[in-house]
Short mmCIF file of C-alpha atoms and ligand atoms in Angstrom, two decimals:
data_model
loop_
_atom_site.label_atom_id
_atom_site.label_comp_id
_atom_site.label_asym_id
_atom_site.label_seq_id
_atom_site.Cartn_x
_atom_site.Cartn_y
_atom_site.Cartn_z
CA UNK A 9 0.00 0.00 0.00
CA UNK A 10 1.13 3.16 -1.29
CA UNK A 11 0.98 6.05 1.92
CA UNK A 12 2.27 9.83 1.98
CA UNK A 13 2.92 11.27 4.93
CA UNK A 14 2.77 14.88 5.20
CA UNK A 15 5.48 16.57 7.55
CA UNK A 16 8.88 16.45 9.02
CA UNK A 17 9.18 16.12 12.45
CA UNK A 18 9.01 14.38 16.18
CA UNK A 19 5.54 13.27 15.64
CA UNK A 20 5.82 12.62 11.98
CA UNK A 21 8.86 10.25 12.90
CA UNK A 22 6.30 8.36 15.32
CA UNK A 23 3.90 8.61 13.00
CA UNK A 24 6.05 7.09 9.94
CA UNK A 25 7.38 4.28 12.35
CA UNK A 26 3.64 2.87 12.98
CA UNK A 27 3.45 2.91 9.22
CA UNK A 28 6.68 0.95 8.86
CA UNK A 29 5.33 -1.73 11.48
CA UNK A 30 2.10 -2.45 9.66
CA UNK A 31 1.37 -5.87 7.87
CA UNK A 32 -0.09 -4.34 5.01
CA UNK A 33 3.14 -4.23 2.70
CA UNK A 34 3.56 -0.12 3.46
CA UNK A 35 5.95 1.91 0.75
CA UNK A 36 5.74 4.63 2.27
CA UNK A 37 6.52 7.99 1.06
CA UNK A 38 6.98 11.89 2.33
CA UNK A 39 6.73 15.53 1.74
CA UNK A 40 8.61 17.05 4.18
CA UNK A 41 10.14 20.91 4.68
CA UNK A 42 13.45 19.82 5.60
CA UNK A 43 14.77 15.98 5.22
CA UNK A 44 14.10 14.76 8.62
CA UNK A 45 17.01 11.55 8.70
CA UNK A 46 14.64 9.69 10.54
CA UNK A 47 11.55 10.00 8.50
CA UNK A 48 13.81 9.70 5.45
CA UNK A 49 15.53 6.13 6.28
CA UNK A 50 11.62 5.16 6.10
CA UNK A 51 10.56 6.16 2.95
CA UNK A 52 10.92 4.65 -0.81
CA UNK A 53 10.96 8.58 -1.75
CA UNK A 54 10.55 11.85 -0.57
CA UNK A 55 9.51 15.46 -1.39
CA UNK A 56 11.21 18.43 0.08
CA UNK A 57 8.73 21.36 -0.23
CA UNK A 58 7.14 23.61 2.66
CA UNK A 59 3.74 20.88 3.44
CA UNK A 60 1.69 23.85 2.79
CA UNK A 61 2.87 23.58 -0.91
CA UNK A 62 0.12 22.33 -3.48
CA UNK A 63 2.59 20.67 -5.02
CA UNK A 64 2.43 18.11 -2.30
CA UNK A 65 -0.82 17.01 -3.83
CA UNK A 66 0.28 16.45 -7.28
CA UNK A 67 3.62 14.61 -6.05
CA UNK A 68 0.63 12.23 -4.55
CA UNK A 69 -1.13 11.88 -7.76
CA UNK A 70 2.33 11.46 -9.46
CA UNK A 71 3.13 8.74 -6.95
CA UNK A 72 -0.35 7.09 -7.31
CA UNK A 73 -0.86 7.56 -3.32
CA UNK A 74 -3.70 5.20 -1.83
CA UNK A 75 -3.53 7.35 1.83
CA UNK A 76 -2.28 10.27 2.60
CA UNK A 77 -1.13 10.59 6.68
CA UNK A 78 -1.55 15.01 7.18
CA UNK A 79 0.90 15.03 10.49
CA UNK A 80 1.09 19.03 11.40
CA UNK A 81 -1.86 21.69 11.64
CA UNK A 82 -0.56 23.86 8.53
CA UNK A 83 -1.41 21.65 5.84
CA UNK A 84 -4.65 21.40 7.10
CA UNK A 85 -5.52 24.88 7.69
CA UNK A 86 -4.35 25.59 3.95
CA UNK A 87 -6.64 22.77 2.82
CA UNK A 88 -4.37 19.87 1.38
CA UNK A 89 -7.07 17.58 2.61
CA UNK A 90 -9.65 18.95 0.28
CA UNK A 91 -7.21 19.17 -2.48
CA UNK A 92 -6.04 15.49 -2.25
CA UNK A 93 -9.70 13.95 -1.64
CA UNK A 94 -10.49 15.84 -4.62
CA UNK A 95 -7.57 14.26 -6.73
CA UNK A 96 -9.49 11.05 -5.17
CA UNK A 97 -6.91 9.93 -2.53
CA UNK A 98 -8.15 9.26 0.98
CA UNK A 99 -7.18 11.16 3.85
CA UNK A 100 -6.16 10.98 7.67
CA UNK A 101 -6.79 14.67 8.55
CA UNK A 102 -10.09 16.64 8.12
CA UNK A 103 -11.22 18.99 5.45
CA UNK A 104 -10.44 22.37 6.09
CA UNK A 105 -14.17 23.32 7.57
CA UNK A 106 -13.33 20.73 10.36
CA UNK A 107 -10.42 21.39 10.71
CA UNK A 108 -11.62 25.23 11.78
CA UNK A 109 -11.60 23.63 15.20
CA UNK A 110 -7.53 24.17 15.75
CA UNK A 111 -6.91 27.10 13.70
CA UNK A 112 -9.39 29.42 14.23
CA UNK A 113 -9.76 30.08 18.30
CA UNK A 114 -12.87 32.62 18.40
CA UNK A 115 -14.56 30.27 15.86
CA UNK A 116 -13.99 26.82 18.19
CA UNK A 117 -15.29 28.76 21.39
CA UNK A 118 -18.39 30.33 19.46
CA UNK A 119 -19.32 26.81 18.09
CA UNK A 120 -19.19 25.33 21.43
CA UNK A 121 -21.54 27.69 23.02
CA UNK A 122 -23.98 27.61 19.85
CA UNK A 123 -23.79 23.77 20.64
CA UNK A 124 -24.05 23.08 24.63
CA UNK A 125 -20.84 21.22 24.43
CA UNK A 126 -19.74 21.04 28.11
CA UNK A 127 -16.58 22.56 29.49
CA UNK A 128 -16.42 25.89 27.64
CA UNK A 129 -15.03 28.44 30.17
CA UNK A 130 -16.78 32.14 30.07
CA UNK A 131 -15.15 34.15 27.25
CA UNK A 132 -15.73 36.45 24.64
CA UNK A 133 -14.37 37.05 21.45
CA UNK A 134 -13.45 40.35 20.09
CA UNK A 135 -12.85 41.18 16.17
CA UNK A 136 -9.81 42.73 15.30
CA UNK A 137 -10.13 46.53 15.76
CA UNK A 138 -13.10 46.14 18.10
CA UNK A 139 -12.65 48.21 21.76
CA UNK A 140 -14.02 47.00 24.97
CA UNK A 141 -11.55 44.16 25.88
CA UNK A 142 -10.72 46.50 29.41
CA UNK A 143 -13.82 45.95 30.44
CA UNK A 144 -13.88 42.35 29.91
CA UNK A 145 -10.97 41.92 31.48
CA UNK A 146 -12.13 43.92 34.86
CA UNK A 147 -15.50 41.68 34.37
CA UNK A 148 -13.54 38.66 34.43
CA UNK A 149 -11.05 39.28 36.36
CA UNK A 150 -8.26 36.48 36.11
CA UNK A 151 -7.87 35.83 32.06
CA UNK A 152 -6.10 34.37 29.35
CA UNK A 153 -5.33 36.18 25.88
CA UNK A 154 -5.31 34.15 22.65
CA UNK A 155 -4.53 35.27 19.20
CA UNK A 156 -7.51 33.47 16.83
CA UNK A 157 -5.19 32.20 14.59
CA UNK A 158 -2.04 29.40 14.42
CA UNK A 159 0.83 31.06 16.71
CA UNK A 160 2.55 27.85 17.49
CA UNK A 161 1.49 26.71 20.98
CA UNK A 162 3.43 30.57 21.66
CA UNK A 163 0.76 33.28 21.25
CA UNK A 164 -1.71 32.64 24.30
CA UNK A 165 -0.79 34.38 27.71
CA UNK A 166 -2.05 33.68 30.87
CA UNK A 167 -2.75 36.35 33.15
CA UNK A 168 -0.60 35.41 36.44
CA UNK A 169 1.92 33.72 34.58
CA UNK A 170 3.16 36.58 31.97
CA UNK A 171 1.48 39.81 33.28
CA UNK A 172 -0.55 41.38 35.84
CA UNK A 173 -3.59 42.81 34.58
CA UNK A 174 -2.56 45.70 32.78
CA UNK A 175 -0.02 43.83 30.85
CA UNK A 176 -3.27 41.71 29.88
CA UNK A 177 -5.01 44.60 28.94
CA UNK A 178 -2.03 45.57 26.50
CA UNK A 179 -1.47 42.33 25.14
CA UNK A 180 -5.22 42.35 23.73
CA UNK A 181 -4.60 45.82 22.33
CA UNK A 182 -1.60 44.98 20.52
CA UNK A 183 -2.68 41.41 19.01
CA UNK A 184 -6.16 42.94 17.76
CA UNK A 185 -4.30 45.02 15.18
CA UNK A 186 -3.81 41.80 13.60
CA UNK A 187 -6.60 38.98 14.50
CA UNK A 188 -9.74 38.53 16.18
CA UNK A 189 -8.60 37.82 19.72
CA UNK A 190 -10.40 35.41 22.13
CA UNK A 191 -10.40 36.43 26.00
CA UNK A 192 -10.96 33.52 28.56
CA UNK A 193 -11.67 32.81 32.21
CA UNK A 194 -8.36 31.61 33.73
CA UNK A 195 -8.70 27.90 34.84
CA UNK A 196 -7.06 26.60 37.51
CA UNK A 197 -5.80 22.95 37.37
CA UNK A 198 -3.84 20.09 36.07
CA UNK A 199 -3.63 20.15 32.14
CA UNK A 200 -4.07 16.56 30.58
CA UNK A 201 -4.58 15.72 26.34
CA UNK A 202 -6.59 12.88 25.51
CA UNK A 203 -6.45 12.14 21.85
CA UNK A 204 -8.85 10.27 19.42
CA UNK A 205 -8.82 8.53 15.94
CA UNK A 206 -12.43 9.78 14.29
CA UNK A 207 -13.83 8.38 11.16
CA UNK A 208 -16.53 11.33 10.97
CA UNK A 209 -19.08 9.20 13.45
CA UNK A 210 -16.87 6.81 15.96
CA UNK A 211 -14.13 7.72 18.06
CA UNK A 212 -11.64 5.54 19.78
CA UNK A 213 -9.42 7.05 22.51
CA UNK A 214 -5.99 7.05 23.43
CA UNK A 215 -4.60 6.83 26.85
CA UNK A 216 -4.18 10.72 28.73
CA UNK A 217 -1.04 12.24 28.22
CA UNK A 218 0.26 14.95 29.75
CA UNK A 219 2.47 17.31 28.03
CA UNK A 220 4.98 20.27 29.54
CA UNK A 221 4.73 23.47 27.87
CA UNK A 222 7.79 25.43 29.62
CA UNK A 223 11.21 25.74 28.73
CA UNK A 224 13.00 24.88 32.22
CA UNK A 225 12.19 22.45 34.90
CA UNK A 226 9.31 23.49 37.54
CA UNK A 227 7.61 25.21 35.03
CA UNK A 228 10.05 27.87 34.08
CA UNK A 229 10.72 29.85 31.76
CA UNK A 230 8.79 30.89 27.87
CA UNK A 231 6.39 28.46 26.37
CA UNK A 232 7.37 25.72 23.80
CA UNK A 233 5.78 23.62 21.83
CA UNK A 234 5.98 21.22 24.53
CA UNK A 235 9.47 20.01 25.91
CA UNK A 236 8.24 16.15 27.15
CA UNK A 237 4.98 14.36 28.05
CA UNK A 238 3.94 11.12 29.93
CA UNK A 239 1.35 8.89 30.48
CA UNK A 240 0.38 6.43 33.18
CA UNK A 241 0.08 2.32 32.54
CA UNK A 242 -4.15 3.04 32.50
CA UNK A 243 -6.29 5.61 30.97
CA UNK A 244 -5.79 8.09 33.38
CA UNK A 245 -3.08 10.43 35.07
CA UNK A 246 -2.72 9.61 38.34
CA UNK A 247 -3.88 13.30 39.34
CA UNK A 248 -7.05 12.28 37.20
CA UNK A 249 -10.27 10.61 38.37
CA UNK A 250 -11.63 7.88 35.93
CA UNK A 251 -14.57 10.33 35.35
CA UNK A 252 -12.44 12.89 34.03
CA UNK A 253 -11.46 10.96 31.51
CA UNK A 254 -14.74 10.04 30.40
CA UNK A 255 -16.14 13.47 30.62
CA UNK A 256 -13.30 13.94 28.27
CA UNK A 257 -14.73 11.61 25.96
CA UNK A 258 -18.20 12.75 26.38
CA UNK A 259 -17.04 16.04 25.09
CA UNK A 260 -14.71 14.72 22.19
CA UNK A 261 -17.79 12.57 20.72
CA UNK A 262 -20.06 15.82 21.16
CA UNK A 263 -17.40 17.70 19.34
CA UNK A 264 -17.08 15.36 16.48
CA UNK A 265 -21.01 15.36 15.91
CA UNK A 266 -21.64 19.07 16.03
CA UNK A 267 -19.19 19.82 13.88
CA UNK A 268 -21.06 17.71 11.29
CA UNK A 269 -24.02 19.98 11.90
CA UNK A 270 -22.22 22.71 11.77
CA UNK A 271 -20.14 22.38 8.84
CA UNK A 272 -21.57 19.28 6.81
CA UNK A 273 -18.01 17.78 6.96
CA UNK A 274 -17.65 14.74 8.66
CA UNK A 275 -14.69 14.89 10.40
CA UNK A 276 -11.94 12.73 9.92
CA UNK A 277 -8.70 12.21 11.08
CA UNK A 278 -7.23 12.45 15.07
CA UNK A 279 -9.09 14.80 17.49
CA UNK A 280 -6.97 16.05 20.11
CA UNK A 281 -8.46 17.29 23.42
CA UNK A 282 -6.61 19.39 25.69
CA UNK A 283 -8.26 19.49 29.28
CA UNK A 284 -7.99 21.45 32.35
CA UNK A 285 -8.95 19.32 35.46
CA UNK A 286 -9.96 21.77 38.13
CA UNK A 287 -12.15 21.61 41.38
CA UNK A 288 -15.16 21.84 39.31
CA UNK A 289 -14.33 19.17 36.69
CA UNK A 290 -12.80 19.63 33.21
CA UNK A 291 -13.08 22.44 30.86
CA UNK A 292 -11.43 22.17 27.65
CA UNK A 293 -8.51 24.89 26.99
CA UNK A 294 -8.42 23.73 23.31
CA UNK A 295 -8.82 21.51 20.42
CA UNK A 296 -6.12 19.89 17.63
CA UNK A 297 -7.03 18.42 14.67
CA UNK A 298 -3.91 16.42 14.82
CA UNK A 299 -1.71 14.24 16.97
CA UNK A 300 0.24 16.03 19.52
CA UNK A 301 4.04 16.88 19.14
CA UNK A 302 5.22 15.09 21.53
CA UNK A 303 2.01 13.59 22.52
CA UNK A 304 2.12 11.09 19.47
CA UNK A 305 5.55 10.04 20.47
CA UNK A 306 3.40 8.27 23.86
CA UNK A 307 1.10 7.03 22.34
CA UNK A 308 1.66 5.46 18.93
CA UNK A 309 4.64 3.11 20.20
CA UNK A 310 1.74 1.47 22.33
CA UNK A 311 -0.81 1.01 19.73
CA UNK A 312 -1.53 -2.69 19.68
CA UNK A 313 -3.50 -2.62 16.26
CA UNK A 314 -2.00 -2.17 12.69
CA UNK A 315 -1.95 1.49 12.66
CA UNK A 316 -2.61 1.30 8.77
CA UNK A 317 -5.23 -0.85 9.44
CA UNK A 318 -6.80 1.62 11.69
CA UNK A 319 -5.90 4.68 8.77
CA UNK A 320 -8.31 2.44 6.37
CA UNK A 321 -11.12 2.43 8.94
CA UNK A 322 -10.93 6.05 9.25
CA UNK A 323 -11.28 6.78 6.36
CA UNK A 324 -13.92 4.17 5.47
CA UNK A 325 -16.04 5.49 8.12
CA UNK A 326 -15.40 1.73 9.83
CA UNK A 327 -13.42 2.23 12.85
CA UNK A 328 -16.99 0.97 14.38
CA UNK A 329 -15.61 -2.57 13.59
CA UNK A 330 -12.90 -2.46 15.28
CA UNK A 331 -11.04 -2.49 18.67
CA UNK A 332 -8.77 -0.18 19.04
CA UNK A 333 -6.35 -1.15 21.87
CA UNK A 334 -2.80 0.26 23.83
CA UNK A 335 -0.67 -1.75 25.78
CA UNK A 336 -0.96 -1.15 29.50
CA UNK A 337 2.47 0.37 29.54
CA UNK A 338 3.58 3.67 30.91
CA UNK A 339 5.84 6.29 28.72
CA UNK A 340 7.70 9.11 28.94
CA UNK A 341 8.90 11.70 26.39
CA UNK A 342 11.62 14.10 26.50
CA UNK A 343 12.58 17.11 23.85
CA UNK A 344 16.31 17.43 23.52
CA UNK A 345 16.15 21.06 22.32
CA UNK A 346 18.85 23.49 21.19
CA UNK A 347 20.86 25.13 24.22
CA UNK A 348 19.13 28.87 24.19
CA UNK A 349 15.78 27.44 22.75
CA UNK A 350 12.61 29.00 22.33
CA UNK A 351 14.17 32.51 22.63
CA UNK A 352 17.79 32.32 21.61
CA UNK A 353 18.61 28.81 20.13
CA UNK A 354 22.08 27.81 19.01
CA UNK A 355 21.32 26.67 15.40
CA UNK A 356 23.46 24.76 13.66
CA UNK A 357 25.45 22.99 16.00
CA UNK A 358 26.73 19.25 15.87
CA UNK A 359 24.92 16.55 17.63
CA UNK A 360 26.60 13.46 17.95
CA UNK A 361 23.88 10.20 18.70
CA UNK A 362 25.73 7.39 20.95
CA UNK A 363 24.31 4.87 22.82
CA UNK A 364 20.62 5.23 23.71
CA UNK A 365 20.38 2.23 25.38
CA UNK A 366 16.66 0.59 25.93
CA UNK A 367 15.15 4.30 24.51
CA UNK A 368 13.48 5.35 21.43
CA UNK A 369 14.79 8.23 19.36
CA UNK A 370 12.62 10.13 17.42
CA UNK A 371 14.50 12.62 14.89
CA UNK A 372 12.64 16.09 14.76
CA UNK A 373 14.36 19.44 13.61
CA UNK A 374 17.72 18.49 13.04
CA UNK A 375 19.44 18.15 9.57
CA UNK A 376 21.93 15.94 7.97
CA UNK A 377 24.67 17.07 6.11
CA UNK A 378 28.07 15.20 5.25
CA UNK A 379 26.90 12.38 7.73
CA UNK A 380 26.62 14.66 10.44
CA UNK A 381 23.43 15.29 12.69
CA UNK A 382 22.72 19.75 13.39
CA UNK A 383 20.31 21.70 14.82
CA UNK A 384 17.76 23.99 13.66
CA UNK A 385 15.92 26.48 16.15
CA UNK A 386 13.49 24.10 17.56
CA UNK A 387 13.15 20.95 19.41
CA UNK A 388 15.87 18.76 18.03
CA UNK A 389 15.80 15.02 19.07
CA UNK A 390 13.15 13.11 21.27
CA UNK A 391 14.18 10.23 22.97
CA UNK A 392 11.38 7.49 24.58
CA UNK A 393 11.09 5.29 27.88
CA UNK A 394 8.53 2.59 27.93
CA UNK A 395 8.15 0.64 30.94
CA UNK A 396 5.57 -0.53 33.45
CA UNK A 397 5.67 2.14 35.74
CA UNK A 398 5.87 6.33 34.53
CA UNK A 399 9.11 6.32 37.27
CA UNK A 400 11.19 3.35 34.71
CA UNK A 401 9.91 4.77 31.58
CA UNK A 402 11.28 8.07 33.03
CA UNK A 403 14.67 6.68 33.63
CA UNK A 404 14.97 4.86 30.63
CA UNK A 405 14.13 8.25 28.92
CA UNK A 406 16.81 9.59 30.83
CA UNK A 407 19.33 7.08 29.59
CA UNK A 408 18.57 7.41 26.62
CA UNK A 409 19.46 11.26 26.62
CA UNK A 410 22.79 10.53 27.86
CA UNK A 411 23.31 9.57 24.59
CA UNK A 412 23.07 12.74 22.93
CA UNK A 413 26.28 14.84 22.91
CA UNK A 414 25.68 18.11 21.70
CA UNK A 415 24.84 21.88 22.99
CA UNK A 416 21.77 20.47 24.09
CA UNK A 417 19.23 20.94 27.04
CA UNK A 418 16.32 18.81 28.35
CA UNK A 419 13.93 18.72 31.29
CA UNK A 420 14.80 16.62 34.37
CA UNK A 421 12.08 16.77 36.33
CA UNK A 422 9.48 15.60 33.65
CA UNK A 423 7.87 12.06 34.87
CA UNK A 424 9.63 12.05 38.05
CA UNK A 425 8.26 10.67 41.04
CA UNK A 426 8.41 14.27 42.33
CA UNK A 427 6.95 15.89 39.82
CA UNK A 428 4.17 13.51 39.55
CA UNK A 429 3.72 13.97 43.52
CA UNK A 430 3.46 17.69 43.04
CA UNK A 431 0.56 17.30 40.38
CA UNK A 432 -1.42 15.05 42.87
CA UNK A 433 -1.04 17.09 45.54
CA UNK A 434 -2.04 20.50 43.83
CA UNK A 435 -5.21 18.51 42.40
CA UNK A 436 -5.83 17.60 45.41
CA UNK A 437 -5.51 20.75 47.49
CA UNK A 438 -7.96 21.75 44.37
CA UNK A 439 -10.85 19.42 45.07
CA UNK A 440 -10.12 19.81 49.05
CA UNK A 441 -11.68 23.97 48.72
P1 AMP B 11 -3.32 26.83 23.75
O1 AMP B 11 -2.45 27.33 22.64
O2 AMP B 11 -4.74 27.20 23.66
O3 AMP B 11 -3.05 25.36 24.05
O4 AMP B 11 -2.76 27.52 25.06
C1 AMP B 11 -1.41 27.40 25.46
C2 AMP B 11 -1.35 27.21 26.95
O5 AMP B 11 -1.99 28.28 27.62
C3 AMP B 11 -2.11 25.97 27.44
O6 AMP B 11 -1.35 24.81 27.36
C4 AMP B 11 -2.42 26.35 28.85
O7 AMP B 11 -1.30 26.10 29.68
C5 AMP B 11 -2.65 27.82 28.77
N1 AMP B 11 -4.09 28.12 28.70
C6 AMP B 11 -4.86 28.21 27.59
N2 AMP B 11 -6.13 28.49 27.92
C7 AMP B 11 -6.18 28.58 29.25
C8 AMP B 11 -7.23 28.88 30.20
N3 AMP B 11 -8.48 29.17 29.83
N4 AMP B 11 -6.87 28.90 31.51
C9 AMP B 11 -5.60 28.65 31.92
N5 AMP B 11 -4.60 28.38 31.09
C10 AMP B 11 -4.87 28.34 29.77
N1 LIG B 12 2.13 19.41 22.44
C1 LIG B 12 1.13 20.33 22.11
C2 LIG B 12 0.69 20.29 20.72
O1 LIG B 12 1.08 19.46 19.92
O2 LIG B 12 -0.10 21.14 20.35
#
């Protein structure tokens, strides 16, 4: 079977791996920005062109592609769904009226309150240009600021962690010169993702992951794009209750049918659900219409199934048929990222790859040249545990990065037993008030 996967990093890598491991004689090919030398050793053939590029499409047509795997969000905010299905070649990764739900912030937050989907925190969402946002703010009180459009996982600020109030108030000023700007209750909580393959109707679930969006350990530093995630040998966190999960699932398979109603596009592709547990339950901070990067990275190495056997049922509207099952394991993920990274990365610099023992390594934004492994200005190299318990996985994950020699820096503390202490004991303290 003939596959194209669309992008070039982490999660791509993951993603092209589960390809590789399916029974169902995979050639698999890419379109990529940069050659990613993990992705590449994979592939019969690849394209190097921005995944944006409509070229992409007719490199699938030229290829006589039977599925085409859309890894990032940009591709499917620019529509390379709808121009593939068009050309006739089925598609993991909604059309770009579903796919509305990730890129466009004030739409997602106006379609759940049409809807009655549970978990929408009070906000309100101001067109670019439009005044009033001070008085919001003083109505609301604590409140986050997010840019409508992509930004990267780095244009939302929370008030508390990057400003007081009045830097809140000047934040909304200055990014409604450009885009409509969505202003939100704070939540307080634990953050967990909970992702889902949809075939437009059904929905089967992955295990919760949680991911870390700061740079340094304890929650430091600028926002990334996430610098590690883990998940827990069950379906839940252990800061989670069981019903939180489902909740999450209640909302997911909402989701999936309003935006039928809605749109008219059945949506298909992953779903991914990012949750705030507070003392009140879960609200959801936002929706992907993708895997996670690194969230994928968890979960895809414990997929039990033939992950293209699973593609063909979403796409055929069949996942119904199947069961979709992980392996009780527990995993943790860490970002090896450029020394300097997200403000001031060193770019270009050697990384040598050694022994990483009983890890996985996942190749994201590096590049080869002359045999040689460098870095770009984002997250370089990813590097897996899996084990039984979240505190193995974590030092196998460890390990692993002490086989990576390069100007390179990394979270400790993710999926430590201290870490994962602290997270119970805040949700606790939580649900005790
Ligand atoms: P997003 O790009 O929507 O995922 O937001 C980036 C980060 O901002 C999230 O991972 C959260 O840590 C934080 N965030 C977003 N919305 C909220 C909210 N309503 N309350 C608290 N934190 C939030
Ligand atoms: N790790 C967060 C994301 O992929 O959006």
């Amino acid at each position: 079977m003939r596959v194209l996967l669309i992008g070039g990093g982490g999660r791509e890598h993951a993603i092209a791996e589960a390809v590789a491991r399916s029974l169902n004689n995979p050639e698999l090919f890419a379109a990529m920005s940069k050659k990613n030398p993990g992705i590449a050793r994979l592939c019969k053939d690849f394209l190097l062109k921005k995944e944006t590029d409509p070229e992409v499409v007719n490199y699938a047509i030229k290829n006589k592609i039977e599925l085409a795997i859309i890894g990032p969000e940009a591709p499917l905010a620019a529509g390379i769904p709808d121009l593939l299905l068009r050309a006739g070649i089925p598609v993991v990764g909604p059309r770009r009226l579903a796919a509305q739900i990730e890129f466009d912030k004030a739409w997602t937050r106006d379609f759940m309150k049409k809807h009655g989907i549970s978990g929408c925190p009070d906000f309100k969402v101001f067109r670019k240009g439009e005044s009033g946002t001070d008085e919001f703010i003083d109505e609301i009180g604590g409140v986050v600021i997010k840019p409508a459009g992509l930004t990267g996982g780095k244009g939302v600020r929370v008030m508390g962690d990057h400003f007081g109030i009045e830097g809140a108030k000047a934040y909304a000023k200055e990014v409604l010169k450009n885009d409509d700007v969505v202003i939100e209750e704070r939540l307080i909580g634990e953050e967990f993702t909970v992702q889902a393959f949809v075939d437009g109707e059904n929905l089967s679930f992955a295990p919760a992951v949680q991911d870390h969006k700061r740079a340094f350990d304890g929650d430091m530093g600028p926002n990334t794009g996430g610098m590690g995630s883990y998940n827990d040998s069950g379906d839940i966190l252990p800061f989670m209750k069981e019903s939180d999960y489902n909740d999450a699932k209640k909302i997911m398979c909402e989701t999936v049918r309003a935006i039928k109603k809605e749109t008219h596009v059945a949506y298909q592709g992953i779903l991914y659900g990012q949750f705030m547990a507070t003392a009140k339950g879960i609200s959801v901070i936002e929706f992907n219409a993708r895997f996670g990067d690194p969230e994928a990275m968890n979960v895809l190495p414990l997929l039990e199934n033939d992950f293209l056997e699973v593609c063909l049922n979403i796409v055929n509207g069949t996942l119904g048929n199947i069961n979709v099952k992980f392996k009780k394991q527990a995993t943790v993920c860490k970002y090896a990222v450029p020394a300097g990274y997200p403000d001031d990365p060193v770019k270009d610099s050697i990384v040598e790859i050694g022994n990483m023992k009983e890890s996985l390594l996942f190749y994201s934004s590096v590049y080869e040249k002359d045999n040689k492994i460098y870095t770009t200005g984002s997250r370089a190299l990813a590097v897996l545990g899996i084990s039984d318990t979240i505190g193995d996985a974590e030092k196998k994950a460890q390990a692993g990065l002490s086989g990576l020699k390069g100007m390179l820096h990394s979270r400790r503390d993710i999926g430590t037993d201290e870490l994962i202490m602290k997270r119970k004991q805040h949700m606790k303290e939580l649900r005790a008030n």
